[in-house]
JSON list of C-alpha atoms in Angstrom, two decimals:
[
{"chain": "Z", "resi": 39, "resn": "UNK", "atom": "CA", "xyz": [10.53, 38.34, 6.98]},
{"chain": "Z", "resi": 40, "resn": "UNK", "atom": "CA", "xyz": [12.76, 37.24, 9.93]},
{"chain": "Z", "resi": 41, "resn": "UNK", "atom": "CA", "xyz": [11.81, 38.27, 13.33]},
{"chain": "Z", "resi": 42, "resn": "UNK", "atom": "CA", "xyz": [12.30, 42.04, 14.48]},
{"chain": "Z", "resi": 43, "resn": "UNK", "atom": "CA", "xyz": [15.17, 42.74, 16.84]},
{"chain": "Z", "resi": 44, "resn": "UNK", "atom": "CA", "xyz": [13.89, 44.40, 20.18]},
{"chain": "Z", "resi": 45, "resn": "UNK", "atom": "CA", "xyz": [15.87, 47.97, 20.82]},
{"chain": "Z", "resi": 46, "resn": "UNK", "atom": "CA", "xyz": [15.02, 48.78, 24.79]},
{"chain": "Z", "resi": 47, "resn": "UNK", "atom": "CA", "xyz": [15.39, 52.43, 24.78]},
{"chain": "Z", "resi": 48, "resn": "UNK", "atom": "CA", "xyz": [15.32, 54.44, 27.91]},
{"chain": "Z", "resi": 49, "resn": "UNK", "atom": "CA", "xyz": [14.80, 58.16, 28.25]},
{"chain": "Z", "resi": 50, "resn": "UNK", "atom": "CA", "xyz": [13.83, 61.12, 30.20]},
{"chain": "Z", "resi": 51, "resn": "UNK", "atom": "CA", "xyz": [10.87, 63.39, 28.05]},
{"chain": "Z", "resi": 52, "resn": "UNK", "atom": "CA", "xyz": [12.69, 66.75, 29.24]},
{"chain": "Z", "resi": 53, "resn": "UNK", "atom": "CA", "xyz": [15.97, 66.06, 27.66]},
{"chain": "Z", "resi": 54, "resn": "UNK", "atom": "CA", "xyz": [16.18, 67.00, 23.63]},
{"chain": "Z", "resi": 55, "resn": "UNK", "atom": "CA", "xyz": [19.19, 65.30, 23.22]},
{"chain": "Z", "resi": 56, "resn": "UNK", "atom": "CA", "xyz": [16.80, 61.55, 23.90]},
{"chain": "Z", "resi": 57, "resn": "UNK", "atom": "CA", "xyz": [14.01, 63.19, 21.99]},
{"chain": "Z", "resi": 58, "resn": "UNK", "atom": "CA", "xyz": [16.65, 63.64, 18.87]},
{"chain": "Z", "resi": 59, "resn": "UNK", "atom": "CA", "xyz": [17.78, 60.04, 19.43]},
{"chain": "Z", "resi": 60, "resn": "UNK", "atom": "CA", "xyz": [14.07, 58.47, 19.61]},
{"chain": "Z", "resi": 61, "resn": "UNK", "atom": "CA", "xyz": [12.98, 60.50, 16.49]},
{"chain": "Z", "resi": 62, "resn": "UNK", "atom": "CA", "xyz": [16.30, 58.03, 14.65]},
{"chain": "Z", "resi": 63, "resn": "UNK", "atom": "CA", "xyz": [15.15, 55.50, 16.15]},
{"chain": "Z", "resi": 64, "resn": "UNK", "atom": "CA", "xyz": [11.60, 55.64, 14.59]},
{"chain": "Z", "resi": 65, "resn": "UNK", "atom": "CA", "xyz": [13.50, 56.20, 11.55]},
{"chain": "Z", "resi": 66, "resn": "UNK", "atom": "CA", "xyz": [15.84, 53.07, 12.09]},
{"chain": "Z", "resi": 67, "resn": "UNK", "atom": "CA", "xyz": [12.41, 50.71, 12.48]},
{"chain": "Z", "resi": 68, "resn": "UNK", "atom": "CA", "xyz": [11.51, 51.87, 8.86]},
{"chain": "Z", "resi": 69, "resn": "UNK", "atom": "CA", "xyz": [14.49, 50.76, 7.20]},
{"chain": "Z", "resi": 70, "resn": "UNK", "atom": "CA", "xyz": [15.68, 47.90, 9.69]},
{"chain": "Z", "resi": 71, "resn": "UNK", "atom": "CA", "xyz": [14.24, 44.90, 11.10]},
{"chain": "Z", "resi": 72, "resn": "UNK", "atom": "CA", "xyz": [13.99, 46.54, 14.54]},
{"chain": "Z", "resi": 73, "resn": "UNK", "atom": "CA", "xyz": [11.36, 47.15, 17.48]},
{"chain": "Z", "resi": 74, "resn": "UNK", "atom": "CA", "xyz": [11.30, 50.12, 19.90]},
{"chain": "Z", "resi": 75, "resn": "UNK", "atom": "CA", "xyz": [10.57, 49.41, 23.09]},
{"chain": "Z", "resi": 76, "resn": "UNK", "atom": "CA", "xyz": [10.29, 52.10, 25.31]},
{"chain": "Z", "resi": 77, "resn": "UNK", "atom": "CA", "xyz": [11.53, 52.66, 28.95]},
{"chain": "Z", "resi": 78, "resn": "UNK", "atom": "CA", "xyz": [11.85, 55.72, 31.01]},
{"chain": "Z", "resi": 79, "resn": "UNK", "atom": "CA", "xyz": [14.60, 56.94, 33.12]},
{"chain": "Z", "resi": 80, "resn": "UNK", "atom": "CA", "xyz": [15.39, 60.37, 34.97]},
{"chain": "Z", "resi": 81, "resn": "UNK", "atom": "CA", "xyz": [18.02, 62.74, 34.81]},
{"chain": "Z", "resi": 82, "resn": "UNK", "atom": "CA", "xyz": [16.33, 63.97, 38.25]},
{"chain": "Z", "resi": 83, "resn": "UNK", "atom": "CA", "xyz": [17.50, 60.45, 39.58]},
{"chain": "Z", "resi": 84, "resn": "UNK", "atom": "CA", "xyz": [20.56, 60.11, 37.69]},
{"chain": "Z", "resi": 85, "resn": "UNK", "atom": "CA", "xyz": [21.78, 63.94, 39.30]},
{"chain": "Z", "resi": 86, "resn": "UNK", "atom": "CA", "xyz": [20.00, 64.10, 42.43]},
{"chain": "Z", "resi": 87, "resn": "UNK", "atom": "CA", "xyz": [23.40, 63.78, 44.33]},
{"chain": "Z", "resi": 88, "resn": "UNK", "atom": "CA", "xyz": [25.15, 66.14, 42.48]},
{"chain": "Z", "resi": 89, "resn": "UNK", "atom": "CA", "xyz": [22.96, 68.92, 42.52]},
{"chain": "Z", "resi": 90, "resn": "UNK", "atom": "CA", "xyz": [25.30, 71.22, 44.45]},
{"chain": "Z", "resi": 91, "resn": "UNK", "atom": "CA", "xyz": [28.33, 70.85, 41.21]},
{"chain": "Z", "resi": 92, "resn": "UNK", "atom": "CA", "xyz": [25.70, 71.61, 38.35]},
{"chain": "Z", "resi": 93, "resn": "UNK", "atom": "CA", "xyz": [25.25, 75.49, 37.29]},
{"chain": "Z", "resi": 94, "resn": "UNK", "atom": "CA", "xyz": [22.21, 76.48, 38.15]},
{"chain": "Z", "resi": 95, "resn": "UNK", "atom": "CA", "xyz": [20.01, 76.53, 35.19]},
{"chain": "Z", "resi": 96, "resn": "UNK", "atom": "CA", "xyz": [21.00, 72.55, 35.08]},
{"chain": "Z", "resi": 97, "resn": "UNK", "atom": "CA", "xyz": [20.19, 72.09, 38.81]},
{"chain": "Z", "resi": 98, "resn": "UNK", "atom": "CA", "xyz": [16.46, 74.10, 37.98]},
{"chain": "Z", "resi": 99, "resn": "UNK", "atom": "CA", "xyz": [16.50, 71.98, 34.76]},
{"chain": "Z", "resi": 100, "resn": "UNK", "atom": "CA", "xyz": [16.63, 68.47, 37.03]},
{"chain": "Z", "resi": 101, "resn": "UNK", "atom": "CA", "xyz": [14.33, 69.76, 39.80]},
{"chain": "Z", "resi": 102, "resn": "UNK", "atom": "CA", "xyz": [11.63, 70.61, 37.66]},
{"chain": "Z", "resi": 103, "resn": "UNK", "atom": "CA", "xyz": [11.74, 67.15, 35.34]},
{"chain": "Z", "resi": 104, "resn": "UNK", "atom": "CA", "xyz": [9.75, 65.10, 38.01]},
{"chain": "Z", "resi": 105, "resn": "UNK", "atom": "CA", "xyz": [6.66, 65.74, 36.44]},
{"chain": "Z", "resi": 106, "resn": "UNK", "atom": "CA", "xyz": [7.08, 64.34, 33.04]},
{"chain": "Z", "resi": 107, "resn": "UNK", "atom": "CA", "xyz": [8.68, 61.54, 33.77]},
{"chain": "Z", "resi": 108, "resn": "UNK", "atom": "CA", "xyz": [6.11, 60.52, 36.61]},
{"chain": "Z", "resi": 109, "resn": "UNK", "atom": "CA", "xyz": [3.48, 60.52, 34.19]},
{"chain": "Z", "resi": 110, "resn": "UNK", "atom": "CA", "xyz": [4.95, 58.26, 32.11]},
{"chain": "Z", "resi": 111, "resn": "UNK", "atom": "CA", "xyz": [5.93, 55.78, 34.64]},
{"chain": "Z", "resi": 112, "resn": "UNK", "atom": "CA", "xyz": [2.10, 56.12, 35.56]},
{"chain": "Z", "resi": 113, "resn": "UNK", "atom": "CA", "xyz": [0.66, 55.33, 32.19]},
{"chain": "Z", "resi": 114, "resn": "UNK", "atom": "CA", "xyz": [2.82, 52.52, 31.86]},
{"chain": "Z", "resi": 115, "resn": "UNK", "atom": "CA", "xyz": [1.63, 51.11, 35.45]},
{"chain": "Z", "resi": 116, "resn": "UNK", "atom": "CA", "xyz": [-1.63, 51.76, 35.08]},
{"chain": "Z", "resi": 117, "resn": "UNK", "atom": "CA", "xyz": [-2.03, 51.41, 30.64]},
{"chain": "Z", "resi": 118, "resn": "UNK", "atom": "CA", "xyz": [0.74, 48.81, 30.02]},
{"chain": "Z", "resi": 119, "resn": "UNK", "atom": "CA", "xyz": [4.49, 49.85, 28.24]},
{"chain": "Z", "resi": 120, "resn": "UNK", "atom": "CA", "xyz": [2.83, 49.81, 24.97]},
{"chain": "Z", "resi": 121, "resn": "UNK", "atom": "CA", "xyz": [0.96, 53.53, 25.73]},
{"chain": "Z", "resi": 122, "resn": "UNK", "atom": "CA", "xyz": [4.79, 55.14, 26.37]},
{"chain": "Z", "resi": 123, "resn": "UNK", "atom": "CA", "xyz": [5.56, 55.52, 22.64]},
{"chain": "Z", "resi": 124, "resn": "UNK", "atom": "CA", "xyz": [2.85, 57.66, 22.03]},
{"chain": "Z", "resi": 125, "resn": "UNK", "atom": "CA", "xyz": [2.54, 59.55, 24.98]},
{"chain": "Z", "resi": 126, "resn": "UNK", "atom": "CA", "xyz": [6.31, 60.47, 24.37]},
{"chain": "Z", "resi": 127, "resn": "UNK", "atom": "CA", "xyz": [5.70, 61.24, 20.70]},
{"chain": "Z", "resi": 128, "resn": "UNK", "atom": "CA", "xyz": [3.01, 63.42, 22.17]},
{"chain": "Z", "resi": 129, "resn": "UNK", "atom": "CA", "xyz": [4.90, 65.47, 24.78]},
{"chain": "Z", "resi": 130, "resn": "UNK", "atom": "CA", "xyz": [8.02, 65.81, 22.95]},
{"chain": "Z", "resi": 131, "resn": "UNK", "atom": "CA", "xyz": [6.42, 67.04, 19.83]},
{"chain": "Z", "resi": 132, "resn": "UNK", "atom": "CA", "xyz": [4.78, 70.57, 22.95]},
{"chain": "Z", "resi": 133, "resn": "UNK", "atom": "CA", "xyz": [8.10, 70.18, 24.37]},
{"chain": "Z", "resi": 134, "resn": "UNK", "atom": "CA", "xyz": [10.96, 70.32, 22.09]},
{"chain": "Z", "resi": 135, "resn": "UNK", "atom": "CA", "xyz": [9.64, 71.29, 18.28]},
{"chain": "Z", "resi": 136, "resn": "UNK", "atom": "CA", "xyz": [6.91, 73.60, 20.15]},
{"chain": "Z", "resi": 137, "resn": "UNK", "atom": "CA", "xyz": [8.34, 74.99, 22.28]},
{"chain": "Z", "resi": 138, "resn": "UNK", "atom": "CA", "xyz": [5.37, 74.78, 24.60]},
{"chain": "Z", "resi": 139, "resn": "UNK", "atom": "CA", "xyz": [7.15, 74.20, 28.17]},
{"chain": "Z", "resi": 140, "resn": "UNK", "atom": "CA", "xyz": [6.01, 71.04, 30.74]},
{"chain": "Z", "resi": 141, "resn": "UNK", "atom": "CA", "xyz": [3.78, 72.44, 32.73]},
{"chain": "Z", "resi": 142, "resn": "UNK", "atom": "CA", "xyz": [0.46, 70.90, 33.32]},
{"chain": "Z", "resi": 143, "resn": "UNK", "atom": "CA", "xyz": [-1.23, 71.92, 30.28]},
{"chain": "Z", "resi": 144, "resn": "UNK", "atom": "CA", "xyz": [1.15, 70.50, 28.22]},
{"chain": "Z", "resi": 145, "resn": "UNK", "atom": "CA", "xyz": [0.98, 67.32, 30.20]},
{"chain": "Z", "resi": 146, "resn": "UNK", "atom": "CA", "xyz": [-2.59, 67.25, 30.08]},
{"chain": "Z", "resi": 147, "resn": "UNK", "atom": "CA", "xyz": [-2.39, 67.97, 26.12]},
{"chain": "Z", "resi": 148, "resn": "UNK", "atom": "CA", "xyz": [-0.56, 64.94, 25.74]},
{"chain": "Z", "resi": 149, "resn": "UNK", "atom": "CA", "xyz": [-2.47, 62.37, 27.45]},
{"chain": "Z", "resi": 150, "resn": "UNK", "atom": "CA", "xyz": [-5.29, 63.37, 25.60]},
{"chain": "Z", "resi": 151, "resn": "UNK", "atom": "CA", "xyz": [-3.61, 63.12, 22.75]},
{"chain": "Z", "resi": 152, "resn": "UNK", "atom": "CA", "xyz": [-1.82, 59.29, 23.78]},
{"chain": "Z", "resi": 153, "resn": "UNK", "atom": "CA", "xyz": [-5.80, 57.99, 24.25]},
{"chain": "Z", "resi": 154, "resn": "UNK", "atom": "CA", "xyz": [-5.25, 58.60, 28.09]},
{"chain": "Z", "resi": 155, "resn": "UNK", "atom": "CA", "xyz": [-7.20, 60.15, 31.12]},
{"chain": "Z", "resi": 156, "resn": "UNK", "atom": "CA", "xyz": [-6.04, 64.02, 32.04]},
{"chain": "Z", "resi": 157, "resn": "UNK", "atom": "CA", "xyz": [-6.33, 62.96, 35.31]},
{"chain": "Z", "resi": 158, "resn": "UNK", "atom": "CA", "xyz": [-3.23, 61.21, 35.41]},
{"chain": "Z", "resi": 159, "resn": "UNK", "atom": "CA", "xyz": [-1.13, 64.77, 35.04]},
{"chain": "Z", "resi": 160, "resn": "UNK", "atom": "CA", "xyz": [-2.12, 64.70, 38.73]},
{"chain": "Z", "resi": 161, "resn": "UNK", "atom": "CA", "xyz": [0.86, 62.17, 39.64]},
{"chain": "Z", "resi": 162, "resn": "UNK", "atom": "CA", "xyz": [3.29, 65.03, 38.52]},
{"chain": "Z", "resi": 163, "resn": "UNK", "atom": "CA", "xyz": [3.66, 66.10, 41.81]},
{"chain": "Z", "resi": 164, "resn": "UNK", "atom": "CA", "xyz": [3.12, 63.65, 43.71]},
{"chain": "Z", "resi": 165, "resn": "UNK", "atom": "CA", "xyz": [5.58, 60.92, 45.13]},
{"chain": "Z", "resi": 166, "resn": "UNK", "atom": "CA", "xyz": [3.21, 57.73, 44.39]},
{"chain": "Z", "resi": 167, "resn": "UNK", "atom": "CA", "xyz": [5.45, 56.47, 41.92]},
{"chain": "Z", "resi": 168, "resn": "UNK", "atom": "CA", "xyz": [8.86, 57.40, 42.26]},
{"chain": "Z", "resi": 169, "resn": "UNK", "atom": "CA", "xyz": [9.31, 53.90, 43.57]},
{"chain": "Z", "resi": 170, "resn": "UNK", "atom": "CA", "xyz": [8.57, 52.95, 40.03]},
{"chain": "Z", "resi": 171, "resn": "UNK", "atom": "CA", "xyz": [10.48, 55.59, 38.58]},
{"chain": "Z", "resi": 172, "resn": "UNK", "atom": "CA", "xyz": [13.84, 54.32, 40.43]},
{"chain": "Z", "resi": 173, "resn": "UNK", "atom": "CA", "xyz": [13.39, 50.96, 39.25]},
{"chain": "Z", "resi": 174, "resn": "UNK", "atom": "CA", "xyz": [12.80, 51.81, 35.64]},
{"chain": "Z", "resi": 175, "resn": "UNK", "atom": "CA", "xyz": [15.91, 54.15, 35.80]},
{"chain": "Z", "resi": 176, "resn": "UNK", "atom": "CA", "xyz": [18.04, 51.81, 37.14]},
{"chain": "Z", "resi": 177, "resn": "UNK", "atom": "CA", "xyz": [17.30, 48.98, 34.70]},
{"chain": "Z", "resi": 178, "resn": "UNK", "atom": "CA", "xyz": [18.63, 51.41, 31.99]},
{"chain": "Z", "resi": 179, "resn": "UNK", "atom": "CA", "xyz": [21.59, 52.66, 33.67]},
{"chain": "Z", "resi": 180, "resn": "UNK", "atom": "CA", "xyz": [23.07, 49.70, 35.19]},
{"chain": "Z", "resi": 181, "resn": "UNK", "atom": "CA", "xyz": [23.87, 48.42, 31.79]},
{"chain": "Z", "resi": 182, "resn": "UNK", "atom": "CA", "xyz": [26.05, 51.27, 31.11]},
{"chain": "Z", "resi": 183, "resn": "UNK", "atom": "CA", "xyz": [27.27, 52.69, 34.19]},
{"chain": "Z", "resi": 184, "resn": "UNK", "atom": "CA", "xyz": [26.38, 55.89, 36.49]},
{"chain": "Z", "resi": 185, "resn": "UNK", "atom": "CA", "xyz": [28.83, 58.68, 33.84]},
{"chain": "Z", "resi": 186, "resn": "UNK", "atom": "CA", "xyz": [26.43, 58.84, 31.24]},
{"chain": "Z", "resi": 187, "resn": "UNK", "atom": "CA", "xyz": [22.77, 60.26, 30.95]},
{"chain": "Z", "resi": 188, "resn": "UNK", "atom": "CA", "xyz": [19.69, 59.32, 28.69]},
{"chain": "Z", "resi": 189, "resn": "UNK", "atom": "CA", "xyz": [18.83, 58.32, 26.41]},
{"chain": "Z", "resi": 190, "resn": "UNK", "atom": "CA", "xyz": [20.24, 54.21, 26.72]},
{"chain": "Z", "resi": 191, "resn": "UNK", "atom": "CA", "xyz": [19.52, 51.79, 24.14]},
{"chain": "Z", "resi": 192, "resn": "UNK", "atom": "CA", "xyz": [20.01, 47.74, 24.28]},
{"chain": "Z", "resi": 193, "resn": "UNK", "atom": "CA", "xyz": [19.86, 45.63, 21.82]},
{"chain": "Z", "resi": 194, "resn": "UNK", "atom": "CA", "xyz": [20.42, 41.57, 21.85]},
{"chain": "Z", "resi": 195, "resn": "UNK", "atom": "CA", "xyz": [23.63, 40.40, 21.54]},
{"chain": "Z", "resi": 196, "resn": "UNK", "atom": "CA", "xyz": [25.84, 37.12, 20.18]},
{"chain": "Z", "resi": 197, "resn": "UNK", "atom": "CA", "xyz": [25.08, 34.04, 22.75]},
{"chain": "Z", "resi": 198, "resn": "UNK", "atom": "CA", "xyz": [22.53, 35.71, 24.57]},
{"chain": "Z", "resi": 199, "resn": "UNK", "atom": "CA", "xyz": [24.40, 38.75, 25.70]},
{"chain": "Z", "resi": 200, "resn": "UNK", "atom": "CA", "xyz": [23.01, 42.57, 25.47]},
{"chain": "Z", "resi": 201, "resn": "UNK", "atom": "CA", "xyz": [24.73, 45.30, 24.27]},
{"chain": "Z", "resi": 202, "resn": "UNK", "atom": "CA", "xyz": [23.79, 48.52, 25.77]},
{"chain": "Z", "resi": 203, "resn": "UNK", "atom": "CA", "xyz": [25.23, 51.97, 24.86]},
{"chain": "Z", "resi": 204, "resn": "UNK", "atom": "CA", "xyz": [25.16, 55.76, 25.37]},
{"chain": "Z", "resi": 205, "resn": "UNK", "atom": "CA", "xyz": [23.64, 57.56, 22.86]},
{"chain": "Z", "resi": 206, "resn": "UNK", "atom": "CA", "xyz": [24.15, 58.29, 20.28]},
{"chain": "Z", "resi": 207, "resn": "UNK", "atom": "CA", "xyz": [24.01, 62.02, 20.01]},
{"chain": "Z", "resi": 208, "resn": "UNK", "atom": "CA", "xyz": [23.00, 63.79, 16.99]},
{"chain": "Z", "resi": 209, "resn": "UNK", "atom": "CA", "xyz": [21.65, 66.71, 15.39]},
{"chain": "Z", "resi": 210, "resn": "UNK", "atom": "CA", "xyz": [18.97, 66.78, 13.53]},
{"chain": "Z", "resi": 211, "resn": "UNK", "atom": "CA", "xyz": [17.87, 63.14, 13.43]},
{"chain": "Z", "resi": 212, "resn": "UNK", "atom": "CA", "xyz": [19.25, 61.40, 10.70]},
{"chain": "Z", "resi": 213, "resn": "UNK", "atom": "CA", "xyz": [16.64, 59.87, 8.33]},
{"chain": "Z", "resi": 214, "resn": "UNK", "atom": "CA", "xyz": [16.31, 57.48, 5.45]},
{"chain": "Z", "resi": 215, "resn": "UNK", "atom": "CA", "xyz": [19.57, 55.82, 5.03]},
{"chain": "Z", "resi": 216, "resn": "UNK", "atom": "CA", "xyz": [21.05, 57.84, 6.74]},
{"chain": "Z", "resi": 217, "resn": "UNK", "atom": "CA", "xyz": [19.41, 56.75, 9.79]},
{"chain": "Z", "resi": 218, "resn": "UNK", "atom": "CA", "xyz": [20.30, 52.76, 8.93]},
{"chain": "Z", "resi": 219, "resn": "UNK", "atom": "CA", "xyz": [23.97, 53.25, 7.85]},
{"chain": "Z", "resi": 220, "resn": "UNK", "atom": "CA", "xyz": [24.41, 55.09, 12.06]},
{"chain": "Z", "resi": 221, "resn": "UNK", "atom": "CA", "xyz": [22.63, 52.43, 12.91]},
{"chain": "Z", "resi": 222, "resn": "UNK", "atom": "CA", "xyz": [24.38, 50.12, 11.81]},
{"chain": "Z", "resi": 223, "resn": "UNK", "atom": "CA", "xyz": [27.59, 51.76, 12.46]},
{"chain": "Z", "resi": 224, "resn": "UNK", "atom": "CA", "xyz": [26.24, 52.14, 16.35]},
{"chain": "Z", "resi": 225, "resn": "UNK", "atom": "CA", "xyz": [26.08, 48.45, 16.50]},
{"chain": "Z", "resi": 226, "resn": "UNK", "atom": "CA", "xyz": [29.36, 48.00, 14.70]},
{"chain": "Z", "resi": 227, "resn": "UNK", "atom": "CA", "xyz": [31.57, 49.70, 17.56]},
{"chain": "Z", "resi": 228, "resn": "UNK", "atom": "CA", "xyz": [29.04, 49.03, 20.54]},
{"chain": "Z", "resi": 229, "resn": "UNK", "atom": "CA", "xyz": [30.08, 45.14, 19.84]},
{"chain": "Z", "resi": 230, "resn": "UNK", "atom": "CA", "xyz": [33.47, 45.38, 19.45]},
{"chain": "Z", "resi": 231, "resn": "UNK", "atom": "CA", "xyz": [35.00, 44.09, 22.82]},
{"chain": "Z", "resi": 232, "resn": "UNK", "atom": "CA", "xyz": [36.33, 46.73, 25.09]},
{"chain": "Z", "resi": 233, "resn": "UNK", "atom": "CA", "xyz": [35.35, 49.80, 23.12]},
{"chain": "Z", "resi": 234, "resn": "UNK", "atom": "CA", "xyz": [33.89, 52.45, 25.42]},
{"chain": "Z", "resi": 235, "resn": "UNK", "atom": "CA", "xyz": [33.08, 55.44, 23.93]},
{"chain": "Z", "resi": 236, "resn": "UNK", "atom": "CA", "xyz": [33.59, 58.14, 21.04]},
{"chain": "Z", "resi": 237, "resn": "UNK", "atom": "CA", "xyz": [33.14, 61.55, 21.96]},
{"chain": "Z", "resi": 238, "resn": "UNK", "atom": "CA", "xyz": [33.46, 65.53, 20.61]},
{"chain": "Z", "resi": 239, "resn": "UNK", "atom": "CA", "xyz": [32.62, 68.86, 21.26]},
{"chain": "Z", "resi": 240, "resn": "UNK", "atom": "CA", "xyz": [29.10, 69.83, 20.50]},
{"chain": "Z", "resi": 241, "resn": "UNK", "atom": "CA", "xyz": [29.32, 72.44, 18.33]},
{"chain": "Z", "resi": 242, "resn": "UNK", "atom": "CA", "xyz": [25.33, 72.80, 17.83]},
{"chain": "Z", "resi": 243, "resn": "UNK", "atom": "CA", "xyz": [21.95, 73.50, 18.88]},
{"chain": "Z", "resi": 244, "resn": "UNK", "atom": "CA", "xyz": [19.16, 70.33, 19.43]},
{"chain": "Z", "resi": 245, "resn": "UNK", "atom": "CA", "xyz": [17.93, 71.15, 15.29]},
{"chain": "Z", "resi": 246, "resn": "UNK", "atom": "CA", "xyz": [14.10, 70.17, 15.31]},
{"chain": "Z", "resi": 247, "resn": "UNK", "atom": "CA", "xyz": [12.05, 69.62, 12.42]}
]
């Protein structure tokens, strides 16, 4: 078997749209030679300069996704970057296809759940690692630029060069071959020199399942 590609993949746990993209991505490791690896950014981070243009459900929607994503960052100092797939699996499964919120309880739910103390749902409100939680975020977006959001995937490129891209965005998560022939097709235009982007309307709901 030749040697998996590594996909970096950044994202923020309170956004669906990342959660729908992760959820191919586990897919995409079934039926491709390829290897998650899992980063987090912040939409909090990302928007925290712009809160005054967002409506204000998005503006409430930012404030309150600290918590989440300074778990995570947590874990990962304290547990090594290998406990972030589960603990997303974990609170993206209450989040998004329960419906469950991210309040504390939820948080503490899934670090149980990811092998890891309760304790740490205490760094939700604190500041401790928001150092940590810049750095991370920037990684991810510096390879694409500051007009997109999560989640951002990387993947090695020809003569040592990464290819990085938005996205992409899709609803439900494709699976099967399905989820190799995007894939593929992601990697197809994200290579091509000086393509940028594809874009439409989104006509639909995140569809969970």
């Amino acid at each position: 078997m030749s040697e998996k590609t590594p996909a970096d993949f950044w994202f923020d746990p309170a956004c669906p749209w990342a959660w729908l993209t992760s959820r191919w991505m586990l897919e995409v490791e079934k039926v491709r030679p390829v290897e998650v690896r899992w980063h987090v950014m912040s939409l909090s981070v990302l928007n925290e300069n712009k809160l005054d243009e967002l409506p204000d459900w998005y503006r409430e929607f930012n404030l309150k996704a600290w918590g989440a994503v300074r778990v995570c960052v947590a874990a990962e100092q304290k547990y090594g970057s290998e406990v972030l797939g589960p603990l997303y699996t974990a609170l993206g499964t209450r989040t998004h296809n329960r419906g469950e919120g991210r309040g504390r309880d939820v948080i503490e739910a899934a670090l149980e759940e990811a092998g890891l103390p309760r304790s740490l749902a205490d760094v939700a409100e604190s500041e401790e690692y928001d150092e940590a939680v810049r750095a991370s975020h920037k990684e991810g977006i510096d390879l694409v630029g500051q007009d997109v959001g999560t989640p951002v995937i990387a993947v090695p490129g020809p003569e040592g060069e990464r290819i990085a891209f938005f996205g992409p965005v899709v609803t439900p998560a494709p699976k099967g071959e399905a989820a190799a022939k995007l894939w593929d097709g992601t990697l197809l235009v994200a290579s091509t020199p000086g393509f940028f982007e594809i874009k439409r309307t989104r006509d639909k709901d995140p569809i969970f399942d």
